[in-house]
Amino acid sequence: MKKISIGSDNMKPSKSFFTDTNILLLLGLALFLLHMFTNHQYGFHQDELVVMDNANNLDWGYIEYPPLTPFLDRIETTLFGFSLVSARTFAALAHSIVLVLAGLMARELGGKRAAQILAALVSAIAPIALIQGSLIQYVTFDFLWSVLIAYLLIRLLKSDNARGWLGIGAVIGLGMMTKYTMAFFAAGLAGGVLLTDARRYLRSKWLWGGVVISLLIFLPNLIWQIQHNFISLEFLSSIHARDVAIGRADDYLMEQFLLSSNPFTVLFWMAGLYYYFFTGAGKQFRAIGWMFVITFFIYLFTQGRSYYQAPAYPMLIAAGAVVWQGWTEKLSAVKTRLATGATWGLVGIGALVGGALSLPIAPINSSLWNVTSEVHDIFTEQIGWDEMVQTVAGIYADLPEDEKSRAGILAGENDEAAALNLLGGEYGLPKAISGGNTFYLRGYGNPPPETLIVVGFTQDAVDSLFADCVVTETVTNQYNVENDLRDSPNIYVCRNPRLPWDELWEKLKRYS
């Protein structure tokens, strides 16, 4: 018998730790840590406050969105406590998973290691992607589900394993429980199936099984909508009409290049479109291309917000990275090095610019802060919540003792009410009420308050609602940052409503 000794040539070397998959996972971990070390500089964003307040009032639906995001926030708050970092942990994780999925999509399309890394990084540095990874919002997980659907569809089309429709259906169901725009993404998927050879799956029980799974997952929210007369449709219609009136969708096309994708890496998703529609290798996956095109034009013609399309770009970028790989492999060695250097240079510049504008790293009121404030209001809307709550707490403390038990807090906006509920507990404040969005459904309490501290209303508004109102304080912040809190800065103490409370409540109902 041949002897084998330790260290002999017969021993196979151990496999390197740095496999393609592990490299993608390490990149995802690095992105996760980047978010965790940078996402606590300011305060909670107004949308986050609403999500977290809804997490304390779990239900199968809310006026503004389905229930999954508050449910996930409730889990992370239970696990990690209440803080900026803990509340944003799942958002950072979701963005990291998107990065990994983008690299895996490139692999499924034939991309080697460099193409996988390229797809992962280019997908991760889009401004909207960076922002959604920094905040706990409904768009955060909508982004993740959309990218996961694209990955599962690519795998299904490559393997021709129709059982994959069950997983796709499950993720669509999760998407519908996260954000209703998933219906448009699903419509794009349906169109992609009908317009390509993938329509053969219409005869498959697995596709229809996936449809059933998605409907079953969405069913609790659908029942909630039926019970509430589809109030979310009323909300969405109102918000869309407002968006159109103020021209919010006017820059839809331009923002596809500046926000939904990184402006320094636009060529990659354009190359991805070319791959799906004009190459032999892409024909097998053409349903992906149609899924992008159909959703793109749905949002364009219906005047949807520009970031609604953002989750569709990683599936193009993955294909674009494969096109880049094929192009560089045809070049001479010198040209390949030059092309590769130029490519990574563009990605590096894009990452620096995208990160500077989209990650919460700018010192408040610095030059960089001022630039970011011209691009978006994500950071400015994280300022002033603690001061507002402290000011209201001071007013409440100064009320006569016999009034405190009969006092309440009325907020004009749901984010103001959420901030007062989340941050006011340490001051012993009563729960805030509001006619804004889901707060309207929660009502004004029984018995209704007799004395109200009123936040977020103009003087004319409070005078029309109450016979006796006095300005007691003004909302400010230590940085003098202008944001929505400063739009109606006066805080009032009001008594004697001009209408019975049931009529007053209907008048206070608003969507925002």
Coordinates of C-alpha atoms in Angstrom, one line a residue:
M1 CA 0.0 0.0 0.0
K2 CA 1.3 3.4 -0.9
K3 CA 2.0 5.5 2.2
I4 CA 0.7 9.1 2.4
S5 CA 2.6 11.4 4.7
I6 CA 1.7 14.8 5.9
G7 CA 3.1 17.4 3.6
S8 CA 3.5 15.0 0.7
D9 CA 2.6 16.0 -2.8
N10 CA -0.5 13.8 -2.6
M11 CA -2.1 16.2 -0.2
K12 CA -4.4 18.6 -2.0
P13 CA -4.0 22.3 -1.1
S14 CA -6.9 23.7 1.0
K15 CA -9.3 25.8 -1.0
S16 CA -8.8 29.5 -0.7
F17 CA -11.1 31.4 1.6
F18 CA -11.5 34.1 -1.0
T19 CA -14.0 32.5 -3.2
D20 CA -16.3 34.6 -5.4
T21 CA -19.1 34.1 -3.0
N22 CA -17.0 35.0 0.1
I23 CA -15.7 38.1 -1.6
L24 CA -19.3 39.3 -2.3
L25 CA -20.2 38.5 1.4
L26 CA -17.2 40.5 2.6
L27 CA -18.2 43.4 0.4
G28 CA -21.7 43.1 1.9
L29 CA -20.3 43.1 5.4
A30 CA -18.2 46.1 4.6
L31 CA -21.2 48.0 3.4
F32 CA -23.2 47.0 6.4
L33 CA -20.5 48.3 8.8
L34 CA -20.2 51.5 6.8
H35 CA -23.9 52.1 7.4
M36 CA -23.7 51.2 11.1
F37 CA -20.8 53.6 11.6
T38 CA -22.3 56.5 9.8
N39 CA -26.1 56.4 10.3
H40 CA -26.3 57.9 13.8
Q41 CA -25.0 61.5 13.2
Y42 CA -28.3 63.4 13.1
G43 CA -31.7 62.2 14.3
F44 CA -34.6 60.2 13.1
H45 CA -36.1 61.0 9.7
Q46 CA -39.7 62.0 9.7
D47 CA -40.7 58.9 7.8
E48 CA -38.8 56.7 10.2
L49 CA -40.8 58.2 13.1
V50 CA -44.0 57.2 11.5
V51 CA -42.8 53.6 10.8
M52 CA -41.6 53.2 14.4
D53 CA -44.9 54.6 15.9
N54 CA -46.8 52.2 13.7
A55 CA -44.5 49.4 15.0
N56 CA -45.9 50.2 18.4
N57 CA -49.4 49.9 17.0
L58 CA -49.2 46.8 14.9
D59 CA -52.0 46.1 12.6
W60 CA -52.6 44.3 9.3
G61 CA -52.6 47.6 7.4
Y62 CA -52.1 51.3 7.6
I63 CA -53.5 54.1 5.5
E64 CA -50.1 55.0 4.0
Y65 CA -48.6 51.5 3.4
P66 CA -48.9 47.8 4.2
P67 CA -47.8 46.3 7.5
L68 CA -44.5 44.5 6.9
T69 CA -42.1 47.4 7.5
P70 CA -43.4 48.3 10.9
F71 CA -43.5 44.6 11.8
L72 CA -39.8 44.3 10.9
D73 CA -39.0 47.5 12.9
R74 CA -40.8 46.0 15.9
I75 CA -38.5 43.0 15.7
E76 CA -35.3 44.9 15.5
T77 CA -36.4 47.3 18.3
T78 CA -37.2 44.2 20.5
L79 CA -33.9 42.7 19.7
F80 CA -31.6 45.7 19.8
G81 CA -33.5 48.4 21.8
F82 CA -34.6 51.9 20.7
S83 CA -31.9 53.9 19.2
L84 CA -30.8 55.4 15.8
V85 CA -28.4 52.6 15.1
S86 CA -30.7 49.7 16.2
A87 CA -33.6 51.1 14.2
R88 CA -31.5 51.2 11.1
T89 CA -29.9 47.8 11.4
F90 CA -32.3 45.9 9.1
A91 CA -32.1 48.7 6.5
A92 CA -28.3 48.4 6.5
L93 CA -28.6 44.6 6.2
A94 CA -31.1 45.0 3.3
H95 CA -28.8 47.2 1.3
S96 CA -25.9 44.7 1.9
I97 CA -28.0 41.8 0.7
V98 CA -28.9 43.9 -2.5
L99 CA -25.1 44.3 -3.1
V100 CA -24.6 40.5 -2.8
L101 CA -27.6 39.7 -5.0
A102 CA -26.3 42.0 -7.7
G103 CA -23.1 40.2 -7.8
L104 CA -24.9 36.8 -7.9
M105 CA -27.0 38.0 -10.8
A106 CA -23.9 38.8 -12.7
R107 CA -22.6 35.3 -11.9
E108 CA -25.8 33.6 -13.2
L109 CA -25.5 35.6 -16.4
G110 CA -21.9 34.3 -16.9
G111 CA -19.9 37.0 -15.2
K112 CA -16.5 36.1 -13.7
R113 CA -15.2 37.5 -10.4
A114 CA -14.4 41.0 -11.7
A115 CA -17.8 41.3 -13.3
Q116 CA -19.5 40.1 -10.1
I117 CA -17.6 42.6 -8.0
L118 CA -18.3 45.4 -10.5
A119 CA -22.1 44.6 -10.5
A120 CA -22.2 44.5 -6.8
L121 CA -20.4 47.8 -6.2
V122 CA -22.1 49.7 -9.0
S123 CA -25.6 48.6 -7.7
A124 CA -24.7 49.6 -4.2
I125 CA -23.5 53.2 -4.9
A126 CA -26.6 54.5 -6.5
P127 CA -27.8 57.5 -4.4
I128 CA -31.2 56.0 -3.7
A129 CA -29.7 52.7 -2.8
L130 CA -27.4 54.4 -0.3
I131 CA -30.2 56.4 1.2
Q132 CA -32.5 53.4 1.6
G133 CA -29.8 51.6 3.4
S134 CA -29.4 54.4 5.9
L135 CA -33.1 54.7 7.0
I136 CA -35.9 52.4 8.1
Q137 CA -38.5 53.2 5.5
Y138 CA -41.0 51.2 3.4
V139 CA -38.9 51.8 0.3
T140 CA -36.0 50.0 2.1
F141 CA -37.4 46.5 1.9
D142 CA -39.3 47.2 -1.4
F143 CA -35.9 47.7 -2.9
L144 CA -34.7 44.4 -1.5
W145 CA -37.7 42.4 -2.6
S146 CA -37.5 43.7 -6.2
V147 CA -33.9 42.8 -6.6
L148 CA -34.5 39.4 -5.1
I149 CA -37.3 38.8 -7.6
A150 CA -35.0 39.6 -10.4
Y151 CA -32.3 37.2 -9.1
L152 CA -34.8 34.4 -8.7
L153 CA -36.2 35.0 -12.2
I154 CA -32.7 34.9 -13.7
R155 CA -32.1 31.6 -12.0
L156 CA -35.4 30.3 -13.1
L157 CA -34.9 31.3 -16.8
K158 CA -31.3 29.8 -16.7
S159 CA -32.3 26.5 -15.1
D160 CA -35.8 26.2 -16.7
N161 CA -36.9 24.9 -13.3
A162 CA -40.5 26.1 -13.1
R163 CA -40.6 25.4 -9.3
G164 CA -38.8 28.8 -9.0
W165 CA -42.1 30.5 -9.5
L166 CA -43.1 29.5 -6.0
G167 CA -40.2 31.5 -4.6
I168 CA -41.0 34.5 -6.9
G169 CA -44.6 34.4 -5.8
A170 CA -43.6 34.4 -2.1
V171 CA -41.3 37.4 -2.6
I172 CA -44.0 39.3 -4.6
G173 CA -46.3 38.6 -1.6
L174 CA -43.8 40.1 0.7
G175 CA -43.4 43.1 -1.6
M176 CA -47.2 43.7 -1.6
M177 CA -47.0 43.6 2.2
T178 CA -44.3 46.2 2.0
K179 CA -45.3 48.8 -0.6
Y180 CA -48.1 48.8 -3.1
T181 CA -45.9 49.7 -6.0
M182 CA -44.8 46.1 -6.0
A183 CA -48.0 45.6 -8.1
F184 CA -46.4 47.6 -10.9
F185 CA -43.2 45.5 -10.7
A186 CA -45.4 42.4 -10.9
A187 CA -47.1 43.8 -13.9
G188 CA -43.7 44.3 -15.5
L189 CA -42.9 40.7 -14.7
A190 CA -46.2 39.5 -16.2
G191 CA -45.5 41.6 -19.4
G192 CA -42.0 40.1 -19.6
V193 CA -43.5 36.6 -19.5
L194 CA -46.1 37.4 -22.1
L195 CA -43.7 39.1 -24.5
T196 CA -41.0 36.4 -24.5
D197 CA -40.6 32.7 -24.7
A198 CA -41.2 32.6 -21.0
R199 CA -44.9 32.6 -21.7
R200 CA -44.5 28.8 -21.9
Y201 CA -44.7 28.9 -18.1
L202 CA -48.3 30.0 -18.3
R203 CA -49.0 26.3 -18.8
S204 CA -47.1 25.4 -15.6
K205 CA -48.8 24.7 -12.3
W206 CA -45.8 26.2 -10.6
L207 CA -46.4 29.6 -12.0
W208 CA -50.0 29.6 -10.8
G209 CA -48.9 28.2 -7.5
G210 CA -46.7 31.2 -7.1
V211 CA -49.6 33.5 -7.9
V212 CA -51.6 31.7 -5.2
I213 CA -48.8 32.1 -2.7
S214 CA -48.4 35.8 -3.3
L215 CA -52.2 36.3 -2.9
L216 CA -52.2 34.3 0.3
I217 CA -49.4 36.4 1.8
F218 CA -51.1 39.6 0.8
L219 CA -54.6 38.4 1.9
P220 CA -54.4 39.8 5.5
N221 CA -53.8 43.3 4.2
L222 CA -56.4 42.9 1.5
I223 CA -59.0 42.0 4.2
W224 CA -57.9 45.0 6.2
Q225 CA -58.5 47.2 3.1
I226 CA -61.9 45.7 2.6
Q227 CA -62.8 46.4 6.3
H228 CA -61.6 50.0 5.8
N229 CA -63.3 50.6 2.4
F230 CA -60.0 50.6 0.6
I231 CA -58.9 53.8 2.3
S232 CA -55.4 53.4 1.0
L233 CA -56.6 54.0 -2.5
E234 CA -58.1 57.3 -1.4
F235 CA -54.8 58.2 0.3
L236 CA -52.7 57.2 -2.8
S237 CA -55.0 59.1 -5.1
S238 CA -54.7 62.2 -3.0
I239 CA -50.9 62.0 -2.7
H240 CA -50.5 61.4 -6.4
A241 CA -52.7 64.3 -7.3
R242 CA -50.6 66.5 -4.9
D243 CA -47.4 65.2 -6.5
V244 CA -48.6 66.0 -10.0
A245 CA -49.8 69.5 -8.9
I246 CA -46.5 70.4 -7.4
G247 CA -44.5 68.9 -10.3
R248 CA -42.8 66.3 -8.2
A249 CA -42.6 63.9 -11.1
D250 CA -41.4 66.5 -13.6
D251 CA -37.7 65.4 -13.3
Y252 CA -38.5 61.7 -13.6
L253 CA -36.2 61.1 -16.6
M254 CA -33.3 63.2 -15.4
E255 CA -33.4 61.6 -11.9
Q256 CA -33.1 58.1 -13.4
F257 CA -29.5 59.2 -14.3
L258 CA -28.8 61.2 -11.1
L259 CA -30.5 59.4 -8.2
S260 CA -32.0 56.0 -9.2
S261 CA -28.6 55.2 -10.7
N262 CA -25.2 56.7 -10.1
P263 CA -24.4 59.2 -12.8
F264 CA -20.8 57.9 -13.1
T265 CA -22.0 54.4 -13.9
V266 CA -24.9 55.0 -16.3
L267 CA -23.2 53.1 -19.1
F268 CA -23.5 49.9 -17.1
W269 CA -27.3 49.8 -17.0
M270 CA -27.4 50.9 -20.6
A271 CA -25.2 48.1 -21.5
G272 CA -27.5 45.8 -19.5
L273 CA -30.5 46.9 -21.7
Y274 CA -28.4 46.1 -24.7
Y275 CA -27.5 42.7 -23.4
Y276 CA -31.2 41.7 -22.7
F277 CA -32.5 43.0 -26.0
F278 CA -29.8 42.7 -28.6
T279 CA -27.5 39.8 -27.8
G280 CA -27.9 36.1 -28.3
A281 CA -26.9 35.4 -24.7
G282 CA -29.4 37.8 -23.4
K283 CA -32.4 36.3 -25.4
Q284 CA -32.9 33.7 -22.7
F285 CA -33.3 36.4 -20.1
R286 CA -35.2 38.9 -22.2
A287 CA -38.2 38.9 -19.8
I288 CA -35.9 40.8 -17.4
G289 CA -35.4 43.5 -20.0
W290 CA -39.1 43.8 -20.6
M291 CA -39.7 43.9 -16.8
F292 CA -37.6 47.0 -16.6
V293 CA -39.0 48.7 -19.7
I294 CA -42.6 48.1 -18.7
T295 CA -42.3 49.4 -15.2
F296 CA -40.2 52.4 -16.5
F297 CA -43.0 53.5 -18.8
I298 CA -45.7 52.8 -16.2
Y299 CA -44.1 55.3 -13.9
L300 CA -43.3 57.7 -16.7
F301 CA -46.9 57.9 -18.0
T302 CA -48.6 57.8 -14.6
Q303 CA -46.2 60.5 -13.3
G304 CA -44.8 58.3 -10.5
R305 CA -42.0 59.4 -8.3
S306 CA -38.5 58.9 -9.8
Y307 CA -37.2 56.6 -7.1
Y308 CA -40.0 54.0 -7.7
Q309 CA -37.9 52.7 -10.6
A310 CA -34.7 52.5 -8.6
P311 CA -34.9 48.9 -7.6
A312 CA -35.0 47.8 -11.2
Y313 CA -31.5 49.0 -12.0
P314 CA -29.3 46.3 -10.3
M315 CA -30.7 43.6 -12.8
L316 CA -29.5 45.8 -15.7
I317 CA -26.2 46.6 -14.0
A318 CA -25.5 42.9 -13.5
A319 CA -26.0 42.3 -17.2
G320 CA -23.9 45.4 -18.1
A321 CA -21.0 44.0 -16.0
V322 CA -21.1 40.9 -18.2
V323 CA -21.1 43.0 -21.3
W324 CA -18.1 44.9 -19.9
Q325 CA -16.3 41.6 -19.2
G326 CA -16.9 40.4 -22.8
W327 CA -15.6 43.7 -24.1
T328 CA -12.4 43.8 -22.1
E329 CA -11.6 40.1 -22.9
K330 CA -11.4 41.1 -26.6
L331 CA -8.8 43.8 -26.0
S332 CA -5.1 43.6 -26.0
A333 CA -3.4 43.2 -22.6
V334 CA -2.4 46.9 -22.5
K335 CA -5.9 48.1 -23.5
T336 CA -7.5 45.7 -21.0
R337 CA -5.4 47.2 -18.2
L338 CA -6.3 50.7 -19.3
A339 CA -10.0 49.9 -19.7
T340 CA -10.1 48.2 -16.3
G341 CA -8.3 51.1 -14.6
A342 CA -10.7 53.6 -16.2
T343 CA -13.7 51.5 -15.1
W344 CA -12.6 51.2 -11.5
G345 CA -11.7 54.9 -11.5
L346 CA -15.3 55.8 -12.6
V347 CA -16.7 53.5 -9.9
G348 CA -14.4 55.0 -7.3
I349 CA -15.4 58.5 -8.2
G350 CA -19.1 57.5 -8.3
A351 CA -18.8 55.9 -4.8
L352 CA -17.1 59.0 -3.4
V353 CA -19.7 61.4 -4.9
G354 CA -22.6 59.2 -4.2
G355 CA -21.5 58.5 -0.6
A356 CA -20.8 62.2 0.1
L357 CA -24.3 63.2 -1.1
S358 CA -26.3 60.3 0.2
L359 CA -24.7 59.0 3.4
P360 CA -25.3 61.0 6.7
I361 CA -21.6 62.1 7.0
A362 CA -21.7 65.9 6.4
P363 CA -21.3 68.1 9.5
I364 CA -24.5 70.1 9.9
N365 CA -24.3 73.5 8.2
S366 CA -21.0 72.7 6.5
S367 CA -20.4 73.3 2.9
L368 CA -21.1 69.7 2.1
W369 CA -24.3 69.8 4.1
N370 CA -25.4 72.8 2.1
V371 CA -24.8 70.9 -1.1
T372 CA -26.7 67.9 0.0
S373 CA -29.6 70.1 1.1
E374 CA -29.8 71.4 -2.5
V375 CA -30.0 67.8 -3.8
H376 CA -32.5 66.3 -1.3
D377 CA -34.1 67.0 2.1
I378 CA -33.3 63.6 3.7
F379 CA -30.8 65.1 6.2
T380 CA -32.6 68.3 7.0
E381 CA -35.7 66.4 8.0
Q382 CA -33.8 64.6 10.7
I383 CA -33.2 67.8 12.6
G384 CA -35.2 69.3 15.4
W385 CA -37.4 66.5 16.7
D386 CA -35.9 66.4 20.2
E387 CA -36.2 70.1 20.6
M388 CA -39.9 70.1 19.5
V389 CA -40.7 67.4 22.0
Q390 CA -38.8 69.1 24.8
T391 CA -40.7 72.4 24.0
V392 CA -44.1 70.6 24.2
A393 CA -43.0 68.9 27.4
G394 CA -42.2 72.3 28.9
I395 CA -45.7 73.6 28.0
Y396 CA -47.3 70.6 29.4
A397 CA -45.4 70.9 32.6
D398 CA -46.6 74.5 33.0
L399 CA -50.3 73.6 32.7
P400 CA -52.3 73.8 35.9
E401 CA -52.4 70.4 37.7
D402 CA -56.2 70.1 37.3
E403 CA -55.9 70.6 33.6
K404 CA -53.2 68.0 32.9
S405 CA -55.5 65.0 33.4
R406 CA -57.8 66.5 30.8
A407 CA -55.1 67.7 28.4
G408 CA -54.0 66.3 25.1
I409 CA -51.6 67.0 22.2
L410 CA -52.9 67.7 18.7
A411 CA -50.4 67.5 15.8
G412 CA -51.0 68.7 12.3
E413 CA -48.8 66.0 10.7
N414 CA -48.5 62.3 11.5
D415 CA -44.7 62.6 11.8
E416 CA -45.1 65.2 14.5
A417 CA -47.5 63.0 16.4
A418 CA -45.2 60.0 16.0
A419 CA -42.2 62.0 17.3
L420 CA -44.2 63.1 20.4
N421 CA -45.3 59.6 21.1
L422 CA -41.9 58.0 20.6
L423 CA -39.7 60.7 22.3
G424 CA -42.3 62.1 24.8
G425 CA -42.5 59.1 27.1
E426 CA -39.7 60.3 29.3
Y427 CA -41.5 63.5 29.9
G428 CA -44.8 61.9 30.9
L429 CA -46.6 63.4 27.9
P430 CA -50.0 62.1 26.9
K431 CA -50.3 60.3 23.6
A432 CA -50.5 62.7 20.7
I433 CA -53.5 62.7 18.3
S434 CA -53.6 63.8 14.7
G435 CA -55.9 63.7 11.7
G436 CA -52.9 62.8 9.5
N437 CA -52.9 59.4 7.7
T438 CA -53.3 56.4 10.0
F439 CA -53.5 58.6 13.1
Y440 CA -57.0 59.6 11.9
L441 CA -58.2 56.0 12.3
R442 CA -57.0 55.9 15.9
G443 CA -59.4 58.7 16.8
Y444 CA -59.3 61.4 19.5
G445 CA -60.0 59.3 22.6
N446 CA -62.9 58.9 24.9
P447 CA -63.4 61.3 26.6
P448 CA -61.8 63.8 24.2
P449 CA -59.3 66.2 25.6
E450 CA -60.5 69.6 26.9
T451 CA -57.2 71.4 26.7
L452 CA -54.9 70.9 23.8
I453 CA -51.3 71.7 23.1
V454 CA -51.4 72.2 19.3
V455 CA -48.4 71.7 17.1
G456 CA -48.0 72.1 13.3
F457 CA -50.9 74.4 12.5
T458 CA -51.0 77.9 11.2
Q459 CA -52.7 80.7 13.2
D460 CA -55.6 80.8 10.8
A461 CA -56.1 77.0 11.1
V462 CA -56.3 77.0 14.9
D463 CA -58.6 80.0 14.9
S464 CA -61.0 78.2 12.7
L465 CA -60.9 75.1 14.9
F466 CA -60.9 76.6 18.4
A467 CA -62.5 79.6 20.1
D468 CA -59.6 80.1 22.5
C469 CA -56.0 79.7 21.3
V470 CA -52.8 81.3 22.7
V471 CA -49.3 81.1 21.2
T472 CA -47.0 79.8 23.9
E473 CA -43.8 78.7 22.2
T474 CA -42.1 78.4 18.8
V475 CA -40.4 75.4 17.3
T476 CA -36.7 75.9 16.7
N477 CA -33.6 73.9 16.5
Q478 CA -30.1 74.7 17.6
Y479 CA -28.7 74.6 14.1
N480 CA -31.3 76.9 12.6
V481 CA -31.9 74.3 9.9
E482 CA -35.0 75.0 7.8
N483 CA -37.3 72.0 7.4
D484 CA -40.9 71.0 7.6
L485 CA -41.0 71.5 11.3
R486 CA -40.3 75.2 10.7
D487 CA -43.2 75.6 8.2
S488 CA -45.7 76.2 11.0
P489 CA -43.5 76.9 14.0
N490 CA -46.0 78.2 16.6
I491 CA -47.1 76.0 19.4
Y492 CA -50.5 76.8 20.9
V493 CA -52.6 76.0 23.9
C494 CA -56.2 75.8 22.7
R495 CA -59.6 75.3 24.4
N496 CA -63.2 75.3 23.4
P497 CA -63.5 73.6 20.0
R498 CA -65.9 75.3 17.6
L499 CA -67.4 72.0 16.5
P500 CA -68.4 68.8 18.2
W501 CA -65.5 66.4 18.3
D502 CA -66.8 64.0 15.7
E503 CA -67.3 66.9 13.2
L504 CA -63.9 68.4 14.2
W505 CA -62.2 65.1 13.6
E506 CA -63.5 64.9 10.1
K507 CA -62.2 68.4 9.4
L508 CA -58.8 67.4 10.8
K509 CA -58.5 64.4 8.4
R510 CA -55.6 64.9 6.0
Y511 CA -53.2 62.9 3.8
S512 CA -49.5 63.7 3.7

